[in-house]
mmCIF file of C-alpha atoms in Angstrom:
data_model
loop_
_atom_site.group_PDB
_atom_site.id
_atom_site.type_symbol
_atom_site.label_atom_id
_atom_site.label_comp_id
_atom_site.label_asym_id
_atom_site.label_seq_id
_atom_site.Cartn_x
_atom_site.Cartn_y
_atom_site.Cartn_z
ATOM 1 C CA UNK U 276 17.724 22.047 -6.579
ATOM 2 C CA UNK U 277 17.119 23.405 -10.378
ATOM 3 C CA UNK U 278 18.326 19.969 -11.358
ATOM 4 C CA UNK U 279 15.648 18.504 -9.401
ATOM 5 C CA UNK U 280 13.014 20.606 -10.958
ATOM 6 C CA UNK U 281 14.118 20.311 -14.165
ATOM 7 C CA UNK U 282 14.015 15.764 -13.647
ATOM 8 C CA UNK U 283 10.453 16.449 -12.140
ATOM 9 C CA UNK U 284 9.366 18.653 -14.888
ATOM 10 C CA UNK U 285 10.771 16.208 -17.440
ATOM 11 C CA UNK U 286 8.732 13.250 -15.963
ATOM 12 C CA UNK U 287 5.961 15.614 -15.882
ATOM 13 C CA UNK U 288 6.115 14.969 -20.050
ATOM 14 C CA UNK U 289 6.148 11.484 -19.845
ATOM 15 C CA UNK U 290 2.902 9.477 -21.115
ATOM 16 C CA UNK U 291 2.766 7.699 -17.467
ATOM 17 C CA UNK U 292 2.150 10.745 -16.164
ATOM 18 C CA UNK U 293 -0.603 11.846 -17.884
ATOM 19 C CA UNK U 294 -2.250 8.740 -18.001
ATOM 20 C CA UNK U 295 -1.878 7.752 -13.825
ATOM 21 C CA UNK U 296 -2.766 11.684 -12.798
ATOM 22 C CA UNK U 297 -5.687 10.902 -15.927
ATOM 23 C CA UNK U 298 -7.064 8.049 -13.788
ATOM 24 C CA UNK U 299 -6.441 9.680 -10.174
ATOM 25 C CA UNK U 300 -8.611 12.194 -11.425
ATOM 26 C CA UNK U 301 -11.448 10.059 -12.829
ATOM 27 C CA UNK U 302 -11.160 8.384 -9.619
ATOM 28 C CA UNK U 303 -11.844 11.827 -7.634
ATOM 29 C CA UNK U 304 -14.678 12.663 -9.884
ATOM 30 C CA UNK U 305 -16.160 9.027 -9.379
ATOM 31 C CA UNK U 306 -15.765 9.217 -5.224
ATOM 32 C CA UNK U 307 -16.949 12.913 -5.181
ATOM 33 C CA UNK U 308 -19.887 12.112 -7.268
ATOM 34 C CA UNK U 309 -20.824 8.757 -4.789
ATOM 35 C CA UNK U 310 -20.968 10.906 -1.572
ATOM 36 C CA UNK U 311 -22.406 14.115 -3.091
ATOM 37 C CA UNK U 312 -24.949 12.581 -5.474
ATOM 38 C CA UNK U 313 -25.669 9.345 -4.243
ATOM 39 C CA UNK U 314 -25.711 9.841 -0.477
ATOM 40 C CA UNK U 315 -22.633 7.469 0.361
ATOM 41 C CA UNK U 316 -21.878 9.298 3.441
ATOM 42 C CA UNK U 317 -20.334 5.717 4.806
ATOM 43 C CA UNK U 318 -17.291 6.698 2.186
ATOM 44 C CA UNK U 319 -16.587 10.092 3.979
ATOM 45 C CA UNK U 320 -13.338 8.346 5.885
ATOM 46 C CA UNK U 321 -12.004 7.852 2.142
ATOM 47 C CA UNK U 322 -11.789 11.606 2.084
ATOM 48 C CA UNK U 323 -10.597 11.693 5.713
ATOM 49 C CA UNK U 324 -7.720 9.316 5.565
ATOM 50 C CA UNK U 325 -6.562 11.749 1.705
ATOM 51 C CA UNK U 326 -6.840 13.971 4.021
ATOM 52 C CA UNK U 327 -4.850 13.267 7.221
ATOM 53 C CA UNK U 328 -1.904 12.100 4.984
ATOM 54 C CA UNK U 329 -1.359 15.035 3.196
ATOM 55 C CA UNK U 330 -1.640 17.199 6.337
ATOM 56 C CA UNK U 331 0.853 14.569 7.688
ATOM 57 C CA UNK U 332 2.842 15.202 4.841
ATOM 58 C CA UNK U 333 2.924 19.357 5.236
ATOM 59 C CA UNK U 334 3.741 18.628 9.001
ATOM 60 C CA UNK U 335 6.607 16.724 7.928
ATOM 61 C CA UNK U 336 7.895 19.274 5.325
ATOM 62 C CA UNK U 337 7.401 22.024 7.459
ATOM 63 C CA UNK U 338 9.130 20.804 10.720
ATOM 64 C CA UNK U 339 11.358 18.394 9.374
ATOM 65 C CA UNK U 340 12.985 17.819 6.215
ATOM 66 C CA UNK U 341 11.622 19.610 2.590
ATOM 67 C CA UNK U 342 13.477 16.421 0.669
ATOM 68 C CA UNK U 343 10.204 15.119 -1.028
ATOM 69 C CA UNK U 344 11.502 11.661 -1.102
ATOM 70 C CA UNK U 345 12.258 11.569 3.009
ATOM 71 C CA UNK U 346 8.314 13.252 3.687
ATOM 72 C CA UNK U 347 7.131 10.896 1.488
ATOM 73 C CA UNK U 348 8.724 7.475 3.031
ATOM 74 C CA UNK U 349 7.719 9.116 6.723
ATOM 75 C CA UNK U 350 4.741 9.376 5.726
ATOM 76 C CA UNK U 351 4.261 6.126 4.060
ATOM 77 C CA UNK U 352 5.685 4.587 7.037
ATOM 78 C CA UNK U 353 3.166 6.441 9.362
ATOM 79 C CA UNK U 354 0.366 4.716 7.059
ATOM 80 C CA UNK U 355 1.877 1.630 7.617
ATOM 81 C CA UNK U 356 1.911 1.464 11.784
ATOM 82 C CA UNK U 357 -1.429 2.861 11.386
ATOM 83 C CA UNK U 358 -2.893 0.174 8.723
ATOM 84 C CA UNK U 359 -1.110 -2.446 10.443
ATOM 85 C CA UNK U 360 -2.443 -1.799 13.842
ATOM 86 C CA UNK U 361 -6.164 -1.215 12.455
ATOM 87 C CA UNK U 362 -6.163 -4.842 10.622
ATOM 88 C CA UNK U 363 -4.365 -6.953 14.261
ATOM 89 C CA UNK U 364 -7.196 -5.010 16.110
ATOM 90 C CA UNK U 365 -9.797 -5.905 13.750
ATOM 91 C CA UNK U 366 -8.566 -9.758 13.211
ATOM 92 C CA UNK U 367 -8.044 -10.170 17.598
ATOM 93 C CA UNK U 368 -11.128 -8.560 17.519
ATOM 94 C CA UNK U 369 -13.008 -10.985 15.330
ATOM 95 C CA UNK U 370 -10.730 -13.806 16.922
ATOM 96 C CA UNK U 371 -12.057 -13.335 20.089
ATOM 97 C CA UNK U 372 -15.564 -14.107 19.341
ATOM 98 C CA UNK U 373 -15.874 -15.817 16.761
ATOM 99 C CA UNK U 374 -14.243 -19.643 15.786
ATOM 100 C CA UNK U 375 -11.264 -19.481 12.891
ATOM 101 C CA UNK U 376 -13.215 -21.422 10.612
ATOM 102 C CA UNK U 377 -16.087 -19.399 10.587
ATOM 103 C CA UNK U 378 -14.229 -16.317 10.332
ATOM 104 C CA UNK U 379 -12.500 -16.995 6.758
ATOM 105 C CA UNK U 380 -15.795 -18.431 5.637
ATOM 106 C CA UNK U 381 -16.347 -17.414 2.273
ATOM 107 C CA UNK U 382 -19.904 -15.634 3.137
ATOM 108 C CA UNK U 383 -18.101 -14.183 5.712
ATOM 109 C CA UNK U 384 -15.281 -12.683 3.361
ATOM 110 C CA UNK U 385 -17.454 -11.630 0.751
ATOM 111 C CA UNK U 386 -20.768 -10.658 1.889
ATOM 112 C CA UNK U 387 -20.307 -9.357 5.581
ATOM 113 C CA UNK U 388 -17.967 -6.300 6.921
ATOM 114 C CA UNK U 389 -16.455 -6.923 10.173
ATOM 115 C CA UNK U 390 -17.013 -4.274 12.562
ATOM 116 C CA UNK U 391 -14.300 -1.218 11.547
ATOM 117 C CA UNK U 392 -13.150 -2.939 8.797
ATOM 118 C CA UNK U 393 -14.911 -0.397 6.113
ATOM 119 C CA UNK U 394 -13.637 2.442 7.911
ATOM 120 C CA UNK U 395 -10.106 1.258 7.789
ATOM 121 C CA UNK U 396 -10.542 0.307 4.319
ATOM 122 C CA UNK U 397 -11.808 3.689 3.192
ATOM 123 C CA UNK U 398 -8.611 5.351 4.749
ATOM 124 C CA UNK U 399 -6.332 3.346 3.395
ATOM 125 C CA UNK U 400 -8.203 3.902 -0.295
ATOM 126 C CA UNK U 401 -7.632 7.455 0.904
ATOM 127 C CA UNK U 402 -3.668 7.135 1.503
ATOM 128 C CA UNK U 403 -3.333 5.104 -1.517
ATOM 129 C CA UNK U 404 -4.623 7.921 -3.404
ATOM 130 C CA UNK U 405 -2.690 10.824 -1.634
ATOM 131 C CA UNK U 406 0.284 8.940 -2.236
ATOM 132 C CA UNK U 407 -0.094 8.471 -6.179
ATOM 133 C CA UNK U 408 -0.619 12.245 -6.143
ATOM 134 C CA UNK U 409 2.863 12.726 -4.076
ATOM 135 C CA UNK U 410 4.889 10.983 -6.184
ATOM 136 C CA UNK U 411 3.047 12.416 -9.272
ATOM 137 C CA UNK U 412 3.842 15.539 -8.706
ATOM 138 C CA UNK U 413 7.513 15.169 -7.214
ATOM 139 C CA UNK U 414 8.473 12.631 -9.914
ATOM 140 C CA UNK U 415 9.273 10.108 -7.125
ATOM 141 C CA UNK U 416 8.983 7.251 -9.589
ATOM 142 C CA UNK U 417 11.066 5.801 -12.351
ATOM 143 C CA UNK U 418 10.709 3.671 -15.446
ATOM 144 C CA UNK U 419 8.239 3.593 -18.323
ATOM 145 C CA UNK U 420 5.567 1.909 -16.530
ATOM 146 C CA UNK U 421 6.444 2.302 -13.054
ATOM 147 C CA UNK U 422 5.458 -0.162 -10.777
ATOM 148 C CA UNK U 423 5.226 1.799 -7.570
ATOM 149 C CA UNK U 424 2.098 4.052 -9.518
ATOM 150 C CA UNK U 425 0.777 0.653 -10.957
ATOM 151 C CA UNK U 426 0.556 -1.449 -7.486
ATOM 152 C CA UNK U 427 -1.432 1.936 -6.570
ATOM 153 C CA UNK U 428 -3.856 2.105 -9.849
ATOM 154 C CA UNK U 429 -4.729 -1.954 -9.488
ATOM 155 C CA UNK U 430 -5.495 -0.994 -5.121
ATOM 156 C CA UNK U 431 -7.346 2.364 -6.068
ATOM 157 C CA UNK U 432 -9.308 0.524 -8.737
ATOM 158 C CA UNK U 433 -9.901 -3.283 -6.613
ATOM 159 C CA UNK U 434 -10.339 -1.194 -3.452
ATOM 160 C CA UNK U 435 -13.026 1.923 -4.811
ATOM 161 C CA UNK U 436 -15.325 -0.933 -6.230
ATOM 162 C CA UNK U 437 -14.998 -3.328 -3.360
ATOM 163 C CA UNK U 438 -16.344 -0.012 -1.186
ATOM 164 C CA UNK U 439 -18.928 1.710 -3.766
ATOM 165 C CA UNK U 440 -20.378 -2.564 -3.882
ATOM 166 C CA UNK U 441 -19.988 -3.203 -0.322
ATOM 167 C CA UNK U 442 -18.363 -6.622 -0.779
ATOM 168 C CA UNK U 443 -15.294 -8.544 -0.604
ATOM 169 C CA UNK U 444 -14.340 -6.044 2.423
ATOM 170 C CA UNK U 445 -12.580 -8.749 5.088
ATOM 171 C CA UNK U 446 -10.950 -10.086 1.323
ATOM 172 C CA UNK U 447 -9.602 -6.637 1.531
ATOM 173 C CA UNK U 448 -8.446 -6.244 4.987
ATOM 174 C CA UNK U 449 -6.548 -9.463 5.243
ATOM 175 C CA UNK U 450 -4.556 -8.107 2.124
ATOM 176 C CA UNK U 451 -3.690 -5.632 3.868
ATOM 177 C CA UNK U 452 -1.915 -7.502 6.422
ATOM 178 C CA UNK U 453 0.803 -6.722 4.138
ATOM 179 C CA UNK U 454 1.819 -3.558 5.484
ATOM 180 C CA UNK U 455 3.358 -5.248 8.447
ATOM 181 C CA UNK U 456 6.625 -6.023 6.018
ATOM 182 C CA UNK U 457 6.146 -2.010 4.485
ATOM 183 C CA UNK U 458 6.693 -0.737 8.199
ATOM 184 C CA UNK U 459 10.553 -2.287 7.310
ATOM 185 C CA UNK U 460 10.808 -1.095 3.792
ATOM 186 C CA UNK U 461 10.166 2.290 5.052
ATOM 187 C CA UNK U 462 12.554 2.221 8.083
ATOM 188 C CA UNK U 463 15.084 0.694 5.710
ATOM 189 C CA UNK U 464 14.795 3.926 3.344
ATOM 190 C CA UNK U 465 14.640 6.226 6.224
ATOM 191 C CA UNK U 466 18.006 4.313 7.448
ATOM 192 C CA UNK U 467 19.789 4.634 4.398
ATOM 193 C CA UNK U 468 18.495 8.447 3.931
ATOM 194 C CA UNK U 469 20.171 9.189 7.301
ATOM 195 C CA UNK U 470 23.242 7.504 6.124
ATOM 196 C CA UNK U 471 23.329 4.119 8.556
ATOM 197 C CA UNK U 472 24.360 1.938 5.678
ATOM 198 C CA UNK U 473 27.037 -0.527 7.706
ATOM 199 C CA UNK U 474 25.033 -3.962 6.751
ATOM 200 C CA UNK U 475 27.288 -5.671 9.696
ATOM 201 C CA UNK U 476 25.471 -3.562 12.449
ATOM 202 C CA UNK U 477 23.459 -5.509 15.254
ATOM 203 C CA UNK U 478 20.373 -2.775 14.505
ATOM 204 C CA UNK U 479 20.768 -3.286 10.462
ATOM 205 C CA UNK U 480 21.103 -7.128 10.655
ATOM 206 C CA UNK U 481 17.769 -7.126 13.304
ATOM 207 C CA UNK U 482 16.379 -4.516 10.578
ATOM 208 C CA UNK U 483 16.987 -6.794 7.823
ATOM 209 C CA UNK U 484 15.955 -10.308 9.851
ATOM 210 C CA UNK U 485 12.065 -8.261 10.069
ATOM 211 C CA UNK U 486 12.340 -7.301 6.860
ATOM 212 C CA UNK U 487 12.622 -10.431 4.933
ATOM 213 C CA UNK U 488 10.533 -12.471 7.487
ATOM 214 C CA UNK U 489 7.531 -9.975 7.766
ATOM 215 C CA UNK U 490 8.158 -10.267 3.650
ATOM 216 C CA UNK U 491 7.982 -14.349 3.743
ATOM 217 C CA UNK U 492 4.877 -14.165 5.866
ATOM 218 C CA UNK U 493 3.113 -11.175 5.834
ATOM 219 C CA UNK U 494 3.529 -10.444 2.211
ATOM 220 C CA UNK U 495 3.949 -13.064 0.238
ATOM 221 C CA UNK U 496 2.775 -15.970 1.978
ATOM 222 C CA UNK U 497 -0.705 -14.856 3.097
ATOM 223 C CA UNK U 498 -1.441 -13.036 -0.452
ATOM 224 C CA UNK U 499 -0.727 -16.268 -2.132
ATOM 225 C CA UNK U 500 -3.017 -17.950 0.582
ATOM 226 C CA UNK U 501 -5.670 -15.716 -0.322
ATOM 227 C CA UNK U 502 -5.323 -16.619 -4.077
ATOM 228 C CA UNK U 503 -5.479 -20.482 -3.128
ATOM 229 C CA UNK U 504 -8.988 -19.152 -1.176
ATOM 230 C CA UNK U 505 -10.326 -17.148 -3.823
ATOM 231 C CA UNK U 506 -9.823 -20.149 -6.257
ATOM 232 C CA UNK U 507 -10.868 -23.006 -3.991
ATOM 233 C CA UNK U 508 -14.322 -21.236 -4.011
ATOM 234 C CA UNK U 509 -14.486 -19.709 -7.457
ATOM 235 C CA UNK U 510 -17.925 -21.747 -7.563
ATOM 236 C CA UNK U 511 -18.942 -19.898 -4.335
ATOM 237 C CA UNK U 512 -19.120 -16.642 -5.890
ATOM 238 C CA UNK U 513 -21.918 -15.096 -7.747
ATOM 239 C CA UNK U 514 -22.019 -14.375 -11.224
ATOM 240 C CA UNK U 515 -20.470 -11.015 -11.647
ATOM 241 C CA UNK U 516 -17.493 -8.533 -11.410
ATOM 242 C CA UNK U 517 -16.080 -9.530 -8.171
ATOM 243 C CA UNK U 518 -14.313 -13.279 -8.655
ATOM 244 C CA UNK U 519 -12.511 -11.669 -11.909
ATOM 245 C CA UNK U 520 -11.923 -8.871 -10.607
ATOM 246 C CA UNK U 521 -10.459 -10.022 -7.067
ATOM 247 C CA UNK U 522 -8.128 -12.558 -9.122
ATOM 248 C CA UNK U 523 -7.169 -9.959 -11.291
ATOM 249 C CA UNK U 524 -5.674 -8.041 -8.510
ATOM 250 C CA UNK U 525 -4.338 -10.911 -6.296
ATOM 251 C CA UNK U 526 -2.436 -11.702 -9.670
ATOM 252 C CA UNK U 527 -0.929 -8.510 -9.956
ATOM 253 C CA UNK U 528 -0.227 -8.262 -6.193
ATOM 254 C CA UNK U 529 1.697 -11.395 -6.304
ATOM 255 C CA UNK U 530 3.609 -10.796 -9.279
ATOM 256 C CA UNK U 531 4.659 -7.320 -8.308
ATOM 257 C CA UNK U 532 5.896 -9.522 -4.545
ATOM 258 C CA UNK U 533 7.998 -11.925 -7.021
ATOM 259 C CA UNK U 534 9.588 -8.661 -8.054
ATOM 260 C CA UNK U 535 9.814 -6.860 -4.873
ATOM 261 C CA UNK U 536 11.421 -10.164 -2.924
ATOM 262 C CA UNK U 537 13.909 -10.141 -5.946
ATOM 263 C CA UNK U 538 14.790 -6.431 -5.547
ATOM 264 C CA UNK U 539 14.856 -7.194 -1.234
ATOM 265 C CA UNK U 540 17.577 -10.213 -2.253
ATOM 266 C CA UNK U 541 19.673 -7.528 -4.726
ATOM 267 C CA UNK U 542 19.686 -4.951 -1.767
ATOM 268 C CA UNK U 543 20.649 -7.184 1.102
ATOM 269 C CA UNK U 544 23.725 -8.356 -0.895
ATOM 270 C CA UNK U 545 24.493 -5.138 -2.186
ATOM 271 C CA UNK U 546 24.936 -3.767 1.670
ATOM 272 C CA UNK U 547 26.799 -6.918 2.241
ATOM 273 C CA UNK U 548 29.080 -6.736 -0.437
ATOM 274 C CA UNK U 549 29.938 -2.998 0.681
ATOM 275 C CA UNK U 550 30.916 -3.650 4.044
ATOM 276 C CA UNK U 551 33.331 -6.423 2.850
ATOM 277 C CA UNK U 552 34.380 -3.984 0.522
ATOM 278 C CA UNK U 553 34.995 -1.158 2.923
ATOM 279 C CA UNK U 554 36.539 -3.897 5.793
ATOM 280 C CA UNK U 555 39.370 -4.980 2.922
#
């Protein structure tokens, strides 16, 4: 336990500590500021869904485990069902009445909101940041720029403007599809944590089979997709911040998946390798 303190005091010095907890802070200022000052009462479930994760996260800590790094993968897992329910409902929803084409319209994408779809966006802004302040504070990254606190700066930063402008909100949501393949990359921690690491198991191989296909097309496929959509009507958009800034953070989203698929492809061998291992 002192040990642990002493490796979360000693990332506490680093420089990527005090510059991400520097810009989760600028960020609070910035949201506080729009809903006190400006009115933007719409951008109240922001502060909701920051919220109802870290109460999540004292429910889990207090009833279940106090292992910072097993509350924080429940709890990301938790936002994940959620987020992935919220964007199916609000995609069957839109579905249902409206043609295909017209839905991924570009109008449609960047200058409407489907009905719910700010909401959920604003909560998941609100995890996002509750998260960066978890592993902040319990040191539950690694590296000199880590990418888990970097995927969350280029979200906090793509997602806050997207809300405070009131565009590119359905862009948003379909990116989030994503979290469909992060409900196995949790379970897969939460396995491991509870010490089910026989990668010949009928539960582990179904585990894994999810995990790479909900990667394939949940992940990586449809955020490339979106790329090819945001380029095929670069001419579409206005002058302005949000084609640069939307292909900024596609471009970092899809080269932090080439690196996440790669890390996926190390792991499943690695639990391969160790059964073989064990069986000889």
């Amino acid at each position: 336990m002192a040990g642990d303190h002493r490796r979360v005091q000693k990332k506490k010095e680093t420089g990527a500590f005090f510059f991400f907890m520097a810009t989760l802070i600028m960020w609070a200022v910035s949201v506080f500021f729009e809903i006190l000052f400006n009115r933007r009462t719409e951008l109240l479930p922001l502060i909701f869904g920051f919220c109802f994760y870290q109460l999540s996260n004292w429910v889990c800590r207090k009833f279940i485990s106090r292992d910072p790094l097993f509350v924080n993968t429940c709890v990301s897992l938790l936002h994940s069902s959620l987020t992935s329910a919220s964007v199916v409902f609000i995609l069957v929803k839109q579905l249902a009445s409206n043609d295909v084409n017209q839905i991924f319209e570009h109008s449609q994408l960047v200058n409407t909101t489907w009905p719910w779809a700010y909401s959920a966006l604003c909560i998941s802004c609100g995890y996002f940041a509750y998260d960066q302040l978890d592993m902040l504070l319990y040191g539950l990254y690694s590296g000199l720029i880590p990418s888990i606190l970097l995927h969350h700066f280029i979200l906090l930063g793509c997602f806050t403007l997207a809300l405070y402008r009131n565009v590119t909100i359905n862009y948003l949501i379909l990116t989030l599809i994503c979290e469909l393949h992060s409900i196995f990359l949790h379970v897969r921690k939460v396995r491991r944590m509870a010490g089910l690491r026989d990668g010949k198991s009928k539960l582990v191989k179904i585990e894994w089979f999810l995990n790479m296909a909900t990667f394939l097309f949940a992940r990586l496929l449809s955020h490339v997709l979106i790329t090819v959509k945001l380029i095929k009507d670069a001419s579409k958009f206005e002058k302005g911040i949000e084609l640069p800034l939307a292909l900024f953070g596609m471009a970092g989203m899809n080269l932090l998946n080439v690196f996440l698929g790669m890390d996926l492809f190390n792991a499943f061998r690695r639990e391969g390798n160790r059964h073989n291992v064990h069986k000889s």
